[in-house]
PDB file of C-alpha atoms in Angstrom:
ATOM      1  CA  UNK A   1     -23.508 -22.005 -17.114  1.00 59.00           C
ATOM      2  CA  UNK A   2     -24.025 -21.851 -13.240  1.00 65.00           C
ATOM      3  CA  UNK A   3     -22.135 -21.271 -10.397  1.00 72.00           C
ATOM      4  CA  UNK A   4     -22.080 -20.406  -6.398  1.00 78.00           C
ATOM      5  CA  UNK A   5     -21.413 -17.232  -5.057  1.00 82.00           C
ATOM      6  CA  UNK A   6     -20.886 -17.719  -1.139  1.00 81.00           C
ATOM      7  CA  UNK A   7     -20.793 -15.175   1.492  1.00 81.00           C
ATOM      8  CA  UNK A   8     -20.966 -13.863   4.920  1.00 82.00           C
ATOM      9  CA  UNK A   9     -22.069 -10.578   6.716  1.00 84.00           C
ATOM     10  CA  UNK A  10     -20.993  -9.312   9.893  1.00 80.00           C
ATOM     11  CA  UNK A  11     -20.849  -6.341  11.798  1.00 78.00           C
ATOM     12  CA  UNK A  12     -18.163  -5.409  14.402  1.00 77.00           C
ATOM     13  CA  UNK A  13     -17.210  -9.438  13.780  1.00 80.00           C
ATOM     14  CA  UNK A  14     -20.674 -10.140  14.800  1.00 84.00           C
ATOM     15  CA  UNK A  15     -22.598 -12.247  12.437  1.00 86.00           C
ATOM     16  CA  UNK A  16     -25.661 -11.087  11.282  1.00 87.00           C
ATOM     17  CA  UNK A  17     -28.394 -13.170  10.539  1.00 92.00           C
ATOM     18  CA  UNK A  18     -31.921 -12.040   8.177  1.00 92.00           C
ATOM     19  CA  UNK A  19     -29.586  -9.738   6.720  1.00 90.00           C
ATOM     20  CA  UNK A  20     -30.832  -9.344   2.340  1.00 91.00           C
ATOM     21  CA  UNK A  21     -28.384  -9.862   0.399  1.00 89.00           C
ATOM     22  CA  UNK A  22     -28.928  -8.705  -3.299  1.00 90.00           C
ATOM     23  CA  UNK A  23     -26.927  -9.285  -6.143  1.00 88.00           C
ATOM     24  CA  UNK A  24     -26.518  -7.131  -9.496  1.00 87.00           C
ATOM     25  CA  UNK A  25     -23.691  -8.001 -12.658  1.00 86.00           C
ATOM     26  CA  UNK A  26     -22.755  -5.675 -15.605  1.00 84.00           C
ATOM     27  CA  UNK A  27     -23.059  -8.508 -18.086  1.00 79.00           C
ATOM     28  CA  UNK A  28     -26.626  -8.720 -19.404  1.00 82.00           C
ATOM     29  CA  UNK A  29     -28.751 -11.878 -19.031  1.00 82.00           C
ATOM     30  CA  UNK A  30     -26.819 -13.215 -15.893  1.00 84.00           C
ATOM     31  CA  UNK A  31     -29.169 -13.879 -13.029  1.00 87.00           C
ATOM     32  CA  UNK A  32     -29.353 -14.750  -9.007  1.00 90.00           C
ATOM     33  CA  UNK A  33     -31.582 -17.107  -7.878  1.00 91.00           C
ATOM     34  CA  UNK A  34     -32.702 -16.348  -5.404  1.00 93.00           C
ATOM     35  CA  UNK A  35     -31.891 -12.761  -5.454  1.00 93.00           C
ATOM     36  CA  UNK A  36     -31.774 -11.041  -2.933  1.00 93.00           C
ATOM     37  CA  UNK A  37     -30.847 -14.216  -1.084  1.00 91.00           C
ATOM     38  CA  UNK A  38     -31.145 -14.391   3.162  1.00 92.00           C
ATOM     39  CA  UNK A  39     -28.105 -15.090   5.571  1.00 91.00           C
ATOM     40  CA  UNK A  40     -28.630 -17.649   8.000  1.00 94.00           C
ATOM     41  CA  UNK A  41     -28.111 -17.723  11.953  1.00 94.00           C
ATOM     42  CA  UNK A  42     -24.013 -17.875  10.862  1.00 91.00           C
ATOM     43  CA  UNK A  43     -24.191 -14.158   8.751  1.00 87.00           C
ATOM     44  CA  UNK A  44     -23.572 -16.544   5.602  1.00 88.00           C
ATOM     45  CA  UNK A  45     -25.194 -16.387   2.572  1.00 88.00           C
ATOM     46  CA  UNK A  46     -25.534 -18.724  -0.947  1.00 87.00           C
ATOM     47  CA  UNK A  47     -27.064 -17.928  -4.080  1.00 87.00           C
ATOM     48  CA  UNK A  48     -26.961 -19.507  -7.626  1.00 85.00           C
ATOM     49  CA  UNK A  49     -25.509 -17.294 -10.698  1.00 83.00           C
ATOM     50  CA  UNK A  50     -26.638 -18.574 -13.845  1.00 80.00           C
ATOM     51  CA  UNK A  51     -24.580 -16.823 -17.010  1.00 75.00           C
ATOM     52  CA  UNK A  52     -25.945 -17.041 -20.790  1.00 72.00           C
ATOM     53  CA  UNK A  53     -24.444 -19.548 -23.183  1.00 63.00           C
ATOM     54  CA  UNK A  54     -21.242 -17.757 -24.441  1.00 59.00           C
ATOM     55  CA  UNK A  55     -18.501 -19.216 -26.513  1.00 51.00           C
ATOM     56  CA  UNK A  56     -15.996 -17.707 -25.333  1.00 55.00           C
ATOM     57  CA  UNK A  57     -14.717 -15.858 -21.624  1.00 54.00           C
ATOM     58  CA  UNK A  58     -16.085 -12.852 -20.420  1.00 61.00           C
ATOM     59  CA  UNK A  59     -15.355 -10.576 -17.499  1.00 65.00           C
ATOM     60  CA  UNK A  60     -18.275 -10.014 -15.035  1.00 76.00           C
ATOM     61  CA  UNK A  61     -18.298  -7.832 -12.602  1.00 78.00           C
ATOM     62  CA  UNK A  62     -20.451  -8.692  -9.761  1.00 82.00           C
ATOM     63  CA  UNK A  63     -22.043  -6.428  -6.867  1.00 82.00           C
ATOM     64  CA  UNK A  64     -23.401  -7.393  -3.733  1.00 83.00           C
ATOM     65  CA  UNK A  65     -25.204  -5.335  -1.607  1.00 85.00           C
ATOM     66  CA  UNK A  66     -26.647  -5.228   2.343  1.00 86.00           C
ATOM     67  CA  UNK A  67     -28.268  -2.837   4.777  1.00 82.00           C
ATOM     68  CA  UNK A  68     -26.992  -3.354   8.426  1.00 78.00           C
ATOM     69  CA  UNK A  69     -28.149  -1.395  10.990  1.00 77.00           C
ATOM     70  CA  UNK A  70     -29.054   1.926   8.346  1.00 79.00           C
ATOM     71  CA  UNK A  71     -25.867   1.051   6.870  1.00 76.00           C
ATOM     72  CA  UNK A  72     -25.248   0.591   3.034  1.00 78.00           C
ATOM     73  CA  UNK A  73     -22.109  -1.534   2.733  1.00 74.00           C
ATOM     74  CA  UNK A  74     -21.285  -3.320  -1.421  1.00 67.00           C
ATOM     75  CA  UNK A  75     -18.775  -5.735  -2.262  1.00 67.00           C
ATOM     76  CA  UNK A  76     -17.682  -6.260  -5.730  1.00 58.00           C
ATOM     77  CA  UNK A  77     -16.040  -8.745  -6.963  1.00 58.00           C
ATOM     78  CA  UNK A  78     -14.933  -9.255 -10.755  1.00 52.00           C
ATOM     79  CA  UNK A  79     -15.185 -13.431 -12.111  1.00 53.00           C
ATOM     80  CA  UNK A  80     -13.708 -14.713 -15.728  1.00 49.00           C
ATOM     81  CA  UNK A  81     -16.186 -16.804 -16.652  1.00 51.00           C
ATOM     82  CA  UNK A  82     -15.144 -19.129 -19.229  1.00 47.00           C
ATOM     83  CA  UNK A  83     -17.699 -21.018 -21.124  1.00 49.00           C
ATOM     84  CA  UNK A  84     -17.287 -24.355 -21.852  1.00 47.00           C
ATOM     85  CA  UNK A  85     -20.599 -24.823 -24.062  1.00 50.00           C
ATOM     86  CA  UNK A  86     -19.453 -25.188 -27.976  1.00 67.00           C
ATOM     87  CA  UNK A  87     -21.035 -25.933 -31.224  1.00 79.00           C
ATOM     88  CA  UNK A  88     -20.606 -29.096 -33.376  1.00 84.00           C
ATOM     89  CA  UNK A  89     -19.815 -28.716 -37.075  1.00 88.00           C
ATOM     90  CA  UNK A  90     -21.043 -31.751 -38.519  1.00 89.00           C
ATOM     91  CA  UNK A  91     -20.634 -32.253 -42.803  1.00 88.00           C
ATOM     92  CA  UNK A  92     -23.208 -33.250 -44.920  1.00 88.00           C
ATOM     93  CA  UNK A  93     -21.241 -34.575 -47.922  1.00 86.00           C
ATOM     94  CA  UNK A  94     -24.456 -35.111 -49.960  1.00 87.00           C
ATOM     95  CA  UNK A  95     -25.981 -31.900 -49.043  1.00 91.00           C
ATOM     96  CA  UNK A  96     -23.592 -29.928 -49.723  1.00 92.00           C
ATOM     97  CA  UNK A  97     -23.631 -28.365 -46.289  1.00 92.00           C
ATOM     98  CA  UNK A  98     -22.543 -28.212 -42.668  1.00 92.00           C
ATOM     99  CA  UNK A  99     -25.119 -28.352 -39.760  1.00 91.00           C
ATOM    100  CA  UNK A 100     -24.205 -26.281 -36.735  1.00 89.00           C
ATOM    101  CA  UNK A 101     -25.691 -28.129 -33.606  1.00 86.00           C
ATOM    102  CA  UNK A 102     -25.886 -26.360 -30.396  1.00 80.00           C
ATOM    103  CA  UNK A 103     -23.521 -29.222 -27.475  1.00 73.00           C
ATOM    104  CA  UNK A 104     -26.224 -27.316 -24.594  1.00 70.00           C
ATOM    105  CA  UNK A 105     -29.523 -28.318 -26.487  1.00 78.00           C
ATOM    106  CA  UNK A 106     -28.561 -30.894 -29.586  1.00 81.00           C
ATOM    107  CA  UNK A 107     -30.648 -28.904 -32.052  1.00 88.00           C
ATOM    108  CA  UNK A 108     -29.500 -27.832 -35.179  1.00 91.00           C
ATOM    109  CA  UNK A 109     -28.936 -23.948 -34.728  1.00 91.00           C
ATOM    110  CA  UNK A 110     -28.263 -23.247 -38.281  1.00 92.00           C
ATOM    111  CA  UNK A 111     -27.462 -24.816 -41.763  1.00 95.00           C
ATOM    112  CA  UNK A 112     -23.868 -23.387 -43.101  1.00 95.00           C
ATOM    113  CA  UNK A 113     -23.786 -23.779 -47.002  1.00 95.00           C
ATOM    114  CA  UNK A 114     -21.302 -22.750 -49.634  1.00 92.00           C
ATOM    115  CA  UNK A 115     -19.607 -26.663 -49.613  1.00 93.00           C
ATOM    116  CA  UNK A 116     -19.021 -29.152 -52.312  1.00 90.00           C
ATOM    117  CA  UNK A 117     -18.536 -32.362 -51.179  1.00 88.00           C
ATOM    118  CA  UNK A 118     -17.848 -31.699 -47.436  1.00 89.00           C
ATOM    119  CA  UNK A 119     -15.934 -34.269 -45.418  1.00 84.00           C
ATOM    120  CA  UNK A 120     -13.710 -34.151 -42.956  1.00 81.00           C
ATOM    121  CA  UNK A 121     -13.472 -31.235 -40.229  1.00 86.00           C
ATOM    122  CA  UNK A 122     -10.906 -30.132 -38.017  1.00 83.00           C
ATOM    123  CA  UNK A 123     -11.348 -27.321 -35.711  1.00 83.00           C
ATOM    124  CA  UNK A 124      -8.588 -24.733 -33.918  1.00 81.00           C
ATOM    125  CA  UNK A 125     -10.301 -23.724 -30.111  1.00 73.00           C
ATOM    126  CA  UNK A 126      -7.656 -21.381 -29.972  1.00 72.00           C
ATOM    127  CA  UNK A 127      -8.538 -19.143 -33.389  1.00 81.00           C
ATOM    128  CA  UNK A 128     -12.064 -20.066 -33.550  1.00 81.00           C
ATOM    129  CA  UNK A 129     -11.953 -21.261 -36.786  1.00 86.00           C
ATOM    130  CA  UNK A 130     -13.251 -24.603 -38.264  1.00 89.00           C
ATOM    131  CA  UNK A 131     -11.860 -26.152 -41.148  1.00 89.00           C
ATOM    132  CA  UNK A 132     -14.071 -28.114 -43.232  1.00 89.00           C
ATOM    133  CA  UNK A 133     -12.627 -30.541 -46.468  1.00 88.00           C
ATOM    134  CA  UNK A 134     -14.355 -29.808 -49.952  1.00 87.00           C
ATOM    135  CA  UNK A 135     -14.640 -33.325 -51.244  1.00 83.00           C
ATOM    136  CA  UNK A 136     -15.380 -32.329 -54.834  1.00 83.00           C
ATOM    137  CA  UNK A 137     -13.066 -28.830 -55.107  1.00 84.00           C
ATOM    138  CA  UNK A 138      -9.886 -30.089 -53.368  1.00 85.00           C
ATOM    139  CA  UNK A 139      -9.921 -27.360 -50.974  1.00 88.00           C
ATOM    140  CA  UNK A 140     -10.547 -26.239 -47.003  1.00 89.00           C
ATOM    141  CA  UNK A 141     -12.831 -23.911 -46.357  1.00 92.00           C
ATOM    142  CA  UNK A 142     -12.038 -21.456 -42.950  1.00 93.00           C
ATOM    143  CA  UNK A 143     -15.072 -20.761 -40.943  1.00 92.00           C
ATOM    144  CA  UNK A 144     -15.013 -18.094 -38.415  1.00 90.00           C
ATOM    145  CA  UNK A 145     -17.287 -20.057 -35.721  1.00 87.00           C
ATOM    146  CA  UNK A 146     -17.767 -16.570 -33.798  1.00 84.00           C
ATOM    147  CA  UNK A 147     -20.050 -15.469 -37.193  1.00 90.00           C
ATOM    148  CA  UNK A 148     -20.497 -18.904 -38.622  1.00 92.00           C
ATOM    149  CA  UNK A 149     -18.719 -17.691 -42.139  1.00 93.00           C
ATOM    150  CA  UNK A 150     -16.470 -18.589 -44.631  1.00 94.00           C
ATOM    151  CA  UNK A 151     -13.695 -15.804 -44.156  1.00 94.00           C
ATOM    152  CA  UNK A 152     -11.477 -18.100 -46.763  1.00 93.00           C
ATOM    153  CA  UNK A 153      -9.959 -20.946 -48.649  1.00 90.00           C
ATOM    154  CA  UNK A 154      -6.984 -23.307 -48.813  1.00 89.00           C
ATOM    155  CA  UNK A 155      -6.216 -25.038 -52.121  1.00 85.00           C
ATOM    156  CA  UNK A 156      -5.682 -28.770 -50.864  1.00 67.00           C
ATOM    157  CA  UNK A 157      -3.003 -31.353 -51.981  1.00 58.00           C
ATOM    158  CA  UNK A 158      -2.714 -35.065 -51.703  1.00 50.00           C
ATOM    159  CA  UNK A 159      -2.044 -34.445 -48.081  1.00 45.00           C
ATOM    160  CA  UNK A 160      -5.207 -33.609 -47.325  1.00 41.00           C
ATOM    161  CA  UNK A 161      -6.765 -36.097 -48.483  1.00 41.00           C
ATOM    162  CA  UNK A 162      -5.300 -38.083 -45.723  1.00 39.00           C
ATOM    163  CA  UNK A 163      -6.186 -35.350 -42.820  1.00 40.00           C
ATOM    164  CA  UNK A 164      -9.780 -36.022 -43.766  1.00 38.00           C
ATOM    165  CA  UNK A 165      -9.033 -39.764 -43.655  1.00 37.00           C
ATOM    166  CA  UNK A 166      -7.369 -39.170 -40.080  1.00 38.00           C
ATOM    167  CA  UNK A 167     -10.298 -36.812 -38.740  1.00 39.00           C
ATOM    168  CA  UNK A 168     -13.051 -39.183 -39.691  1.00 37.00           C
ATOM    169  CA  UNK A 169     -11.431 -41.979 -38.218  1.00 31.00           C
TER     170      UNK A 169
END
């Protein structure tokens, strides 16, 4: 995920122009580019902040730091970053399994197994918790999609059977 971070230095309310700005987070893996970054004849400053795929929102705290004139001054701000990069669940009835797909790259990131029969999925956002159909047992499985496992099981009914008829639709 990217974003701007935008900026301007001044002294006394005097613009400062050539001034470094450099840029640090306490998440790991986010990065500045270009870091430190330059302001321009107008004391303002723009860099890129590039976070790593998450599924979910994290709080980053973010520190910017100049030298004007021999002195140190830091800002820091804190951003939510919420992550809107998920994972596809996608059955494989005659398999027997579930294929995880990565929505950033379209690869396959992993292979779930453990089905019978799979068809159908529904998934809660919220929870974080996909709910595949077992076909051939008559049952939902839960997955946690945080760990990719099967944390438990719902005997199915006749109703189901038309859930998975509405979610394939």
């Amino acid at each position: 995920m990217k974003g701007k971070i935008t900026g301007d230095v001044s002294l006394n309310n005097v613009p400062r122009a050539g001034v470094d700005v450099s840029f640090k987070a306490n998440t790991s893996g986010v990065s500045f580019i270009p870091n430190p970054t330059i302001t321009d004849v107008n004391g303002d400053y723009v860099t890129s902040v590039v976070f790593p795929p998450q599924k979910s929102s994290v709080a980053t705290r973010i520190t910017a730091s100049v030298t004007v004139d021999g002195q140190n001054v830091q800002s820091v701000g804190v951003a939510e970053v919420l992550c809107l990069l998920f994972d596809l669940y996608v059955t494989n009835a005659d398999s027997n399994n579930i294929s995880v797909i990565d929505s950033d790259t379209n690869t396959v990131i992993s292979t779930l197994t453990g089905f019978l029969g799979p068809t159908g999925i529904g998934a809660n956002p919220s929870t974080n918790l996909v709910y595949p159909y077992n076909r051939d047992l008559n049952l939902l499985s839960v997955i946690d999609a945080t760990t990719n496992l099967i944390i438990n099981t719902i005997t199915a009914g006749e109703q189901v059977v038309a859930l998975e008829l509405l979610l394939i639709q």
